[in-house]
Coordinates of C-alpha atoms in Angstrom, one line a residue:
M656 CA 14.7 29.7 -38.7
G657 CA 15.3 32.6 -36.5
E658 CA 11.6 32.5 -35.3
V659 CA 11.7 28.8 -34.8
T660 CA 14.9 29.2 -32.8
Q661 CA 13.3 32.2 -30.8
N662 CA 10.1 29.9 -30.3
K663 CA 12.4 27.2 -28.9
E664 CA 14.4 29.5 -26.6
G665 CA 11.0 31.0 -25.2
W666 CA 9.6 27.3 -24.3
K667 CA 13.0 26.5 -22.6
G668 CA 12.7 29.7 -20.4
K669 CA 9.0 28.5 -19.5
I670 CA 10.1 25.2 -18.9
L671 CA 12.9 26.2 -16.9
S672 CA 10.7 28.4 -14.8
G673 CA 8.2 25.7 -14.5
L674 CA 10.8 23.3 -13.3
F675 CA 11.8 25.9 -10.7
W676 CA 8.3 26.6 -9.2
R677 CA 7.2 22.8 -9.6
F678 CA 10.5 22.0 -7.5
L679 CA 9.7 24.4 -5.0
E680 CA 5.9 23.0 -4.7
Q681 CA 7.0 19.7 -4.3
I682 CA 9.8 20.3 -1.9
S683 CA 7.8 22.4 0.3
Y684 CA 4.7 20.2 0.2
Q685 CA 6.7 16.9 0.8
G686 CA 9.0 18.7 3.4
I687 CA 5.8 20.1 5.1
Q688 CA 4.1 16.9 5.0
L689 CA 7.2 15.1 6.4
I690 CA 7.7 17.3 9.3
F691 CA 3.8 17.1 10.5
S692 CA 3.8 13.3 9.7
L693 CA 6.9 13.0 12.2
F694 CA 4.8 14.7 14.8
L695 CA 1.7 12.4 14.1
L696 CA 3.7 9.2 14.1
R697 CA 4.9 9.9 17.6
I698 CA 1.8 10.9 18.9
L699 CA -0.3 7.9 17.4
D700 CA 0.1 4.3 17.7
T701 CA 0.5 1.8 14.6
E702 CA -3.5 0.8 14.9
E703 CA -4.7 4.4 14.6
V704 CA -2.3 5.0 11.6
G705 CA -3.3 1.5 10.1
A706 CA -6.8 2.4 10.0
V707 CA -6.3 5.7 7.9
S708 CA -4.2 3.7 5.7
V709 CA -6.9 1.6 5.0
I710 CA -9.5 4.4 3.9
S711 CA -6.5 6.2 2.3
I712 CA -6.4 3.4 -0.6
F713 CA -10.4 3.6 -1.1
I714 CA -9.9 7.5 -1.4
T715 CA -6.8 7.2 -3.7
I716 CA -8.6 5.0 -6.3
A717 CA -11.9 7.2 -6.1
N718 CA -9.7 10.3 -6.9
T719 CA -8.0 8.6 -9.6
F720 CA -11.3 7.6 -11.4
I721 CA -12.8 11.1 -11.2
Q722 CA -9.7 13.1 -11.9
S723 CA -7.4 11.0 -14.1
G724 CA -8.5 10.7 -17.6
F725 CA -10.4 14.2 -18.3
S726 CA -7.6 16.3 -16.5
Q727 CA -4.9 15.1 -18.7
A728 CA -7.1 15.1 -21.9
L729 CA -7.6 18.8 -21.1
M730 CA -3.8 19.2 -21.1
Q731 CA -3.1 17.3 -24.2
K732 CA -5.7 18.5 -26.3
K733 CA -4.3 21.2 -28.9
E734 CA -7.1 23.7 -28.8
I735 CA -9.1 24.2 -25.8
K736 CA -12.3 25.9 -25.0
E737 CA -14.2 27.3 -22.2
E738 CA -17.0 24.8 -22.5
D739 CA -14.2 21.9 -22.4
Y740 CA -13.3 23.0 -18.9
S741 CA -16.8 23.8 -17.7
S742 CA -18.2 20.4 -19.1
V743 CA -15.4 18.3 -17.4
F744 CA -15.9 20.4 -14.1
Y745 CA -19.8 19.4 -13.7
L746 CA -19.0 15.9 -14.7
T747 CA -16.3 15.3 -12.2
L748 CA -18.7 16.9 -9.6
A749 CA -21.4 14.5 -10.4
L750 CA -18.9 11.4 -10.3
S751 CA -17.8 12.7 -6.9
G752 CA -21.4 12.7 -5.6
G753 CA -21.9 9.4 -7.0
I754 CA -19.0 7.8 -5.4
Y755 CA -19.7 9.4 -1.9
L756 CA -22.8 7.9 -1.8
L757 CA -21.5 4.5 -2.5
F758 CA -18.7 5.0 0.1
Y759 CA -21.4 6.0 2.3
G760 CA -23.4 2.8 1.9
I761 CA -20.7 0.4 1.8
S762 CA -18.7 1.8 4.8
P763 CA -20.3 -0.6 7.3
F764 CA -19.1 -3.6 5.3
V765 CA -15.7 -2.3 4.7
A766 CA -15.4 -1.8 8.6
E767 CA -16.6 -5.6 8.9
F768 CA -14.3 -6.9 6.4
Y769 CA -11.3 -5.6 8.4
H770 CA -12.9 -6.0 11.6
L771 CA -12.2 -2.2 12.7
P772 CA -15.4 -0.5 13.6
I773 CA -13.8 2.8 13.2
L774 CA -13.5 2.3 9.4
E775 CA -17.1 3.0 8.9
S776 CA -17.1 6.6 10.2
L777 CA -13.6 7.2 8.6
L778 CA -14.8 6.2 5.2
R779 CA -17.8 8.6 5.3
Q780 CA -16.0 11.6 6.5
M781 CA -12.9 11.2 4.4
S782 CA -14.9 10.6 1.2
I783 CA -16.0 14.5 1.4
L784 CA -12.6 15.3 0.1
L785 CA -13.7 13.9 -3.1
F786 CA -15.7 17.0 -4.0
P787 CA -12.9 19.7 -3.6
G788 CA -10.4 17.1 -5.4
A789 CA -12.6 17.2 -8.5
V790 CA -12.5 21.0 -8.7
I791 CA -8.6 21.1 -8.3
S792 CA -8.2 18.5 -10.9
I793 CA -9.6 21.4 -13.3
Q794 CA -7.8 24.0 -11.9
M795 CA -4.5 22.0 -12.0
A796 CA -4.9 21.5 -15.7
Y797 CA -5.7 24.9 -16.4
A798 CA -2.5 26.1 -14.4
G799 CA -0.5 23.3 -16.2
R800 CA -1.6 23.8 -19.4
A801 CA -0.5 27.6 -19.4
L802 CA 2.7 26.6 -17.5
Q803 CA 1.5 28.6 -14.5
F804 CA 3.2 26.7 -11.4
R805 CA 3.7 29.8 -9.1
P806 CA 0.0 29.4 -7.8
I807 CA 0.1 25.7 -7.5
F808 CA 3.3 26.3 -5.4
L809 CA 1.3 29.1 -3.1
A810 CA -1.7 26.5 -2.9
S811 CA 0.4 23.5 -2.0
F812 CA 2.6 25.6 0.7
F813 CA -0.2 27.2 2.5
S814 CA -2.6 24.2 2.4
S815 CA 0.0 21.7 3.7
L816 CA 0.9 24.2 6.7
F817 CA -2.5 24.9 7.6
S818 CA -3.6 21.2 7.5
G819 CA -0.5 20.0 9.2
V820 CA -1.1 22.3 12.3
L821 CA -4.6 21.4 12.6
A822 CA -3.8 17.6 12.5
V823 CA -1.3 18.0 15.2
F824 CA -3.6 19.9 17.4
L825 CA -6.3 17.4 17.0
A826 CA -3.8 14.5 17.6
Y827 CA -2.7 16.1 20.9
R828 CA -6.5 16.7 21.7
G829 CA -6.8 12.7 21.3
Y830 CA -8.8 12.7 18.0
G831 CA -6.6 9.7 17.2
S832 CA -7.2 8.5 13.5
F833 CA -9.5 11.3 12.8
A834 CA -6.5 13.9 13.1
M835 CA -5.1 12.4 10.1
A836 CA -8.3 12.3 8.3
Y837 CA -9.2 16.1 9.1
Q838 CA -5.6 16.6 7.8
Q839 CA -6.3 15.4 4.3
I840 CA -9.8 16.9 4.2
S841 CA -8.6 20.4 5.0
Y842 CA -5.6 20.1 2.8
Y843 CA -8.0 19.7 -0.1
F844 CA -10.5 22.6 0.8
F845 CA -7.6 25.1 1.5
T846 CA -5.9 24.1 -1.9
M847 CA -9.0 24.5 -3.9
L848 CA -9.9 27.9 -2.0
I849 CA -6.2 29.5 -2.8
L850 CA -6.1 28.2 -6.3
F851 CA -9.6 29.9 -6.9
L852 CA -7.9 32.9 -5.6
C853 CA -4.8 32.8 -7.8
L854 CA -6.5 31.6 -10.8
P855 CA -8.5 33.5 -13.4
W856 CA -10.5 30.5 -14.5
R857 CA -14.2 30.2 -13.3
P858 CA -16.8 27.5 -14.2
K859 CA -19.3 28.8 -16.5
L860 CA -22.9 27.6 -17.1
L861 CA -21.8 25.5 -20.0
F862 CA -22.2 21.9 -20.4
R863 CA -21.6 20.2 -24.0
L864 CA -21.7 16.4 -24.5
S865 CA -19.6 17.1 -27.9
S866 CA -16.9 18.4 -25.6
L867 CA -16.8 15.6 -23.3
S868 CA -16.9 13.3 -26.2
S869 CA -13.9 14.5 -27.8
L870 CA -11.9 14.5 -24.7
F871 CA -13.3 11.0 -23.7
H872 CA -11.6 9.6 -26.7
F873 CA -8.3 10.3 -25.4
G874 CA -9.1 10.5 -21.5
W875 CA -10.6 7.1 -21.4
K876 CA -7.8 5.1 -22.1
I877 CA -5.9 7.5 -19.6
L878 CA -8.5 7.1 -16.8
F879 CA -8.5 3.4 -17.2
S880 CA -4.8 2.8 -17.2
G881 CA -4.6 5.1 -14.2
L882 CA -7.2 3.4 -12.4
L883 CA -5.5 0.2 -13.0
D884 CA -2.5 1.8 -11.8
Q885 CA -3.8 3.0 -8.5
I886 CA -5.4 -0.6 -7.9
W887 CA -2.1 -2.2 -8.5
Q888 CA -0.1 0.4 -6.2
N889 CA -2.6 -0.2 -3.5
I890 CA -3.2 -4.1 -4.0
Y891 CA -0.3 -4.9 -1.6
G892 CA -1.5 -2.6 1.1
L893 CA -5.1 -4.3 0.7
V894 CA -3.6 -7.9 0.9
I895 CA -1.4 -7.0 3.9
G896 CA -4.3 -5.1 5.6
K897 CA -6.5 -8.2 5.3
R898 CA -4.2 -11.2 5.8
Y899 CA -2.1 -9.5 8.4
K900 CA -2.8 -6.9 11.0
V901 CA -3.7 -3.4 10.5
E902 CA -0.6 -2.6 12.3
E903 CA 1.4 -4.5 9.7
L904 CA -0.1 -2.3 7.2
A905 CA 0.9 0.6 9.1
L906 CA 4.6 -0.4 9.0
Y907 CA 4.4 -1.2 5.2
N908 CA 3.0 2.2 4.7
R909 CA 5.4 4.2 6.7
G910 CA 8.2 2.1 5.1
E911 CA 7.2 3.2 1.9
M912 CA 6.5 6.8 3.0
F913 CA 10.1 8.1 2.7
P914 CA 11.2 6.3 -0.4
K915 CA 7.9 7.1 -2.3
L916 CA 8.3 10.8 -0.9
L917 CA 11.7 11.2 -2.2
S918 CA 10.7 9.7 -5.9
S919 CA 7.5 11.0 -6.4
T920 CA 8.6 14.4 -5.7
L921 CA 11.1 14.3 -8.2
S922 CA 9.0 12.3 -10.8
T923 CA 5.9 14.6 -10.0
M924 CA 8.0 17.9 -10.5
I925 CA 9.4 16.6 -13.6
S926 CA 6.2 15.1 -15.3
G927 CA 4.4 17.8 -14.4
V928 CA 6.3 20.2 -16.5
M929 CA 7.7 17.9 -19.1
F930 CA 4.2 16.5 -20.4
P931 CA 3.0 19.9 -21.6
A932 CA 6.7 20.4 -23.0
F933 CA 6.6 17.1 -24.8
S934 CA 3.2 17.8 -26.2
K935 CA 4.2 21.1 -27.7
L936 CA 7.5 19.5 -29.2
Q937 CA 5.6 16.2 -30.2
E938 CA 6.5 16.6 -34.1
E939 CA 10.3 17.2 -33.3
K940 CA 11.7 13.8 -32.6
G941 CA 15.2 14.7 -32.2
T942 CA 14.6 17.3 -29.9
L943 CA 12.3 15.1 -27.9
Q944 CA 15.0 12.2 -27.6
E945 CA 17.4 14.7 -26.4
M946 CA 15.1 16.1 -23.7
A947 CA 14.1 12.6 -22.6
R948 CA 17.7 11.5 -22.2
K949 CA 18.4 14.7 -20.0
T950 CA 15.3 14.2 -18.0
I951 CA 16.3 10.5 -17.5
R952 CA 20.0 11.0 -16.6
F953 CA 19.3 14.0 -14.5
S954 CA 16.5 12.1 -12.6
A955 CA 18.8 9.1 -11.7
F956 CA 21.8 11.4 -10.9
L957 CA 19.6 12.9 -7.9
L958 CA 17.6 10.2 -7.1
F959 CA 19.8 7.0 -7.0
P960 CA 22.1 8.4 -4.3
I961 CA 19.4 9.5 -1.9
L962 CA 17.6 6.1 -1.9
F963 CA 20.9 4.1 -1.7
G964 CA 21.9 6.5 0.9
L965 CA 18.5 5.9 2.8
M966 CA 18.9 2.3 2.7
A967 CA 22.3 2.4 4.3
V968 CA 21.2 4.7 7.2
A969 CA 17.7 3.5 7.7
K970 CA 18.3 2.0 11.3
P971 CA 19.4 5.2 12.8
F972 CA 17.3 7.4 10.8
I973 CA 14.0 5.6 12.0
I974 CA 15.0 5.4 15.5
L975 CA 15.9 9.1 15.7
L976 CA 13.0 10.4 13.8
L977 CA 10.2 8.0 14.8
T978 CA 11.4 6.3 17.9
K979 CA 12.1 2.4 18.4
K980 CA 8.3 1.7 18.2
W981 CA 8.6 2.0 14.3
I982 CA 11.6 -0.2 14.1
G983 CA 9.5 -2.9 12.4
M984 CA 9.4 -0.7 9.2
L985 CA 13.1 -0.9 8.6
P986 CA 13.0 -4.0 6.2
Y987 CA 9.8 -2.4 4.4
L988 CA 11.8 0.8 4.0
R989 CA 14.9 -1.0 2.3
F990 CA 12.8 -3.1 0.1
L991 CA 10.5 -0.4 -1.1
S992 CA 13.7 2.1 -1.5
V993 CA 14.5 -0.3 -4.4
T994 CA 11.0 -0.3 -5.7
Y995 CA 11.1 3.4 -6.1
L996 CA 14.5 3.8 -7.6
F997 CA 13.0 3.8 -11.4
L998 CA 9.9 5.7 -10.7
P999 CA 11.0 8.7 -12.8
L1000 CA 12.0 6.5 -15.6
H1001 CA 8.5 5.1 -15.8
M1002 CA 7.0 8.7 -15.5
C1003 CA 9.2 9.8 -18.2
N1004 CA 8.4 6.8 -20.8
L1005 CA 4.8 7.2 -20.0
Q1006 CA 4.6 11.1 -20.3
L1007 CA 6.5 10.7 -23.8
M1008 CA 3.9 8.1 -25.2
N1009 CA 1.0 10.4 -24.0
S1010 CA 2.7 13.5 -25.8
Q1011 CA 2.5 11.6 -28.9
G1012 CA -1.1 11.0 -28.5
R1013 CA -0.4 7.3 -27.9
S1014 CA -3.0 6.6 -25.5
D1015 CA -4.0 3.5 -27.1
L1016 CA -0.4 2.1 -26.4
F1017 CA -0.3 3.6 -22.7
L1018 CA -3.6 1.4 -22.2
K1019 CA -2.1 -1.8 -23.7
L1020 CA 0.8 -1.4 -21.6
E1021 CA -1.0 -1.1 -18.4
I1022 CA -3.4 -4.1 -19.0
I1023 CA 0.0 -6.2 -20.0
K1024 CA 2.0 -4.8 -16.7
K1025 CA -1.1 -5.5 -14.5
I1026 CA -1.5 -9.0 -15.6
L1027 CA 2.1 -9.7 -15.0
G1028 CA 2.1 -8.1 -11.9
I1029 CA -1.0 -10.1 -10.4
G1030 CA 0.8 -13.2 -11.8
I1031 CA 3.9 -12.5 -9.6
L1032 CA 1.7 -11.6 -6.7
L1033 CA -0.2 -15.0 -7.1
L1034 CA 3.3 -16.6 -7.2
T1035 CA 4.8 -15.0 -4.0
F1036 CA 1.6 -14.5 -1.7
P1037 CA 2.0 -18.0 0.0
F1038 CA 5.5 -17.3 1.1
G1039 CA 5.1 -14.2 3.0
I1040 CA 5.5 -10.3 3.0
F1041 CA 9.1 -10.0 2.1
V1042 CA 9.0 -12.6 -0.9
M1043 CA 6.0 -10.6 -2.2
L1044 CA 8.1 -7.4 -2.0
F1045 CA 11.0 -9.2 -3.7
G1046 CA 8.7 -10.4 -6.4
K1047 CA 7.4 -6.8 -6.7
N1048 CA 10.7 -5.3 -7.2
V1049 CA 11.6 -7.8 -10.1
G1050 CA 8.1 -6.8 -11.6
E1051 CA 9.2 -3.3 -11.6
V1052 CA 12.4 -3.8 -13.8
L1053 CA 10.2 -5.9 -16.2
C1054 CA 7.6 -3.2 -16.3
L1055 CA 10.2 -0.5 -17.0
Y1056 CA 11.2 -2.7 -20.1
L1057 CA 7.6 -2.7 -21.4
N1058 CA 7.1 0.9 -20.7
A1059 CA 10.4 1.8 -22.7
K1060 CA 9.7 -0.5 -25.6
P1061 CA 7.4 1.8 -27.7
N1062 CA 10.0 4.6 -27.2
E1063 CA 12.3 2.7 -29.1
K1064 CA 10.3 3.2 -32.0
L1065 CA 8.7 6.4 -31.2
I1066 CA 12.0 8.5 -30.6
Q1067 CA 14.8 5.6 -31.0
Y1068 CA 15.3 5.6 -27.1
G1069 CA 14.6 2.2 -25.7
F1070 CA 15.2 0.4 -22.4
F1071 CA 18.9 -0.6 -23.0
S1072 CA 19.8 2.9 -23.8
Q1073 CA 18.0 4.2 -20.8
I1074 CA 19.8 1.7 -18.7
N1075 CA 23.1 2.8 -20.1
D1076 CA 22.4 6.3 -19.2
C1077 CA 21.5 5.5 -15.6
L1078 CA 24.5 3.3 -15.1
P1079 CA 27.0 5.7 -13.9
S1080 CA 24.7 7.2 -11.2
F1081 CA 23.7 3.6 -10.3
T1082 CA 27.2 2.5 -9.9
A1083 CA 28.3 5.6 -8.0
S1084 CA 25.4 5.3 -5.7
L1085 CA 25.7 1.5 -5.2
L1086 CA 29.3 2.0 -4.1
M1087 CA 28.5 4.9 -1.9
G1088 CA 25.6 3.1 -0.2
G1089 CA 27.9 0.2 0.6
I1090 CA 30.8 2.1 2.1
V1091 CA 27.9 4.0 4.2
Y1092 CA 26.2 0.9 5.3
L1093 CA 29.4 -0.7 6.6
T1094 CA 30.4 2.4 8.4
Q1095 CA 26.9 2.6 10.1
E1096 CA 27.4 -1.1 11.3
M1097 CA 31.0 -0.3 12.7
L1098 CA 29.7 2.8 14.4
E1099 CA 26.7 1.1 16.0
K1100 CA 29.1 -1.5 17.6
R1101 CA 31.1 1.3 18.9
G1102 CA 27.7 2.4 21.0
M1103 CA 27.6 5.8 18.7
T1104 CA 24.1 7.4 19.4
E1105 CA 21.8 7.5 16.2
L1106 CA 22.2 11.4 16.0
W1107 CA 26.2 11.3 15.9
Q1108 CA 25.7 8.2 13.5
L1109 CA 23.7 10.4 10.9
M1110 CA 26.1 13.4 11.5
V1111 CA 28.9 11.4 10.4
L1112 CA 27.2 9.4 7.7
I1113 CA 25.3 12.0 5.8
P1114 CA 28.6 13.9 5.0
L1115 CA 30.3 10.7 4.2
G1116 CA 27.9 9.6 1.8
A1117 CA 27.7 12.9 0.1
I1118 CA 31.5 13.0 0.0
C1119 CA 31.7 9.5 -1.5
Y1120 CA 29.1 10.1 -4.1
I1121 CA 30.6 13.3 -5.6
L1122 CA 34.0 11.5 -5.7
F1123 CA 32.5 8.5 -7.4
S1124 CA 30.4 10.8 -9.8
L1125 CA 33.7 12.7 -10.9
L1126 CA 35.3 9.4 -11.8
L1127 CA 32.2 7.9 -13.4
N1128 CA 29.8 10.5 -14.2
R1129 CA 30.9 13.7 -15.5
K1130 CA 28.4 14.2 -18.2
D1131 CA 25.5 14.1 -15.8
I1132 CA 27.3 16.7 -13.6
K1133 CA 27.8 19.0 -16.7
T1134 CA 24.0 18.7 -17.4
L1135 CA 23.3 19.7 -13.9
L1136 CA 25.5 22.9 -14.1
E1137 CA 23.9 23.8 -17.4
L1138 CA 20.5 23.8 -15.5
N1139 CA 21.6 26.7 -13.0
P1140 CA 19.4 29.5 -13.7
L1141 CA 22.1 31.9 -12.6
K1142 CA 24.4 30.6 -15.3
R1143 CA 21.8 30.8 -18.1
K1144 CA 21.0 34.6 -17.0
G1145 CA 24.9 35.2 -17.3
M1146 CA 24.7 33.7 -20.7

């Protein structure tokens, strides 16, 4: 019994350390990316940003196809061998080469489809990053399996810095869309190089079809569902980019940038650590349920006030950071902040299913959700962009219900239990957001500058949320305090 307790404590220590480094990695990466994005958006016009946005959709989907299934399978497999890593390494490189040739060939047709000649060269050049991306997926699987998140932090931090400086330099030199393209390409190459220096893993001259076969049994379902998810996430961008101008796509993407950054940072940080932890504890249902509840409450407690606050201060925030030429992204930012409210809950539910080896459920759910989403898109598409986005938000709630349903049976933690756990944070955040929004309207009418508005509104929002949380949500404050590493050391 003592050995089991000691083992659990050891895993808690590793998980806490992993959360710390994952948090640093995500905060530094997203923070640096945000700073350089602000510089680039001030320099570039909406058409140049929109062109890169179109190509990024193709690259994102291709990266998912190359990386998603097998890297997850490498992390989930109980016993891993060197031949598993090396076999996946060579396979992903081969897939990268095939997709690169495909994109090279179709690039003229993509440019013609969107009536933008620059897309031909952009797609051909940005496709190069598929090769380092394939290598990074294996390196990340190796590091994640061992809960070695410090090298990932170092790679992310320095790569973001180097690639960001390069992009701003090129933008000032008049490279336009290619400044953003080279930022992404250089980020991938720098990350691959730094991980190569920091991690002991090296590919061997080993290739076993038997290794790929065992990994494929789990990984193909994750791959297919991940591919469906990426296509679905980007389908609105594809529709907007084709039906409307690429400038409108740029406003949509930039409106999505801030809520997605905030939500995905928290989701990636938590899921990157919790999936290995959930996998190790997959036989202990009670511990899994407790860990899942704390993860979801903790995510809601941190994310909800940030996104509600962002919706409330969106107007002065956009004008101050990006200038008035980007004010058209205001309604997009508010709609998409609602969309990303529940992303950490989605991630937690899906990671729980994967940790139980239920990739069959994962795949079935993805197919059902995409059919539902396409139905909503077809219904709302004729009525304009914002009706489409409203339908997208309705779909997110329905998808959360579907994601949570299997965990009601697996660990007795379903949709309504999860919503109940989030309700105190949601209520406190909604009240805070309402007060901040009304105050912002009043300050704007009095002629206060955007900078002074934010200097008043941000502290006001923080104070309101703390007060409402003390009234409604003491349990999550206690959970947050328990995660304090200094307190744990003192204990």
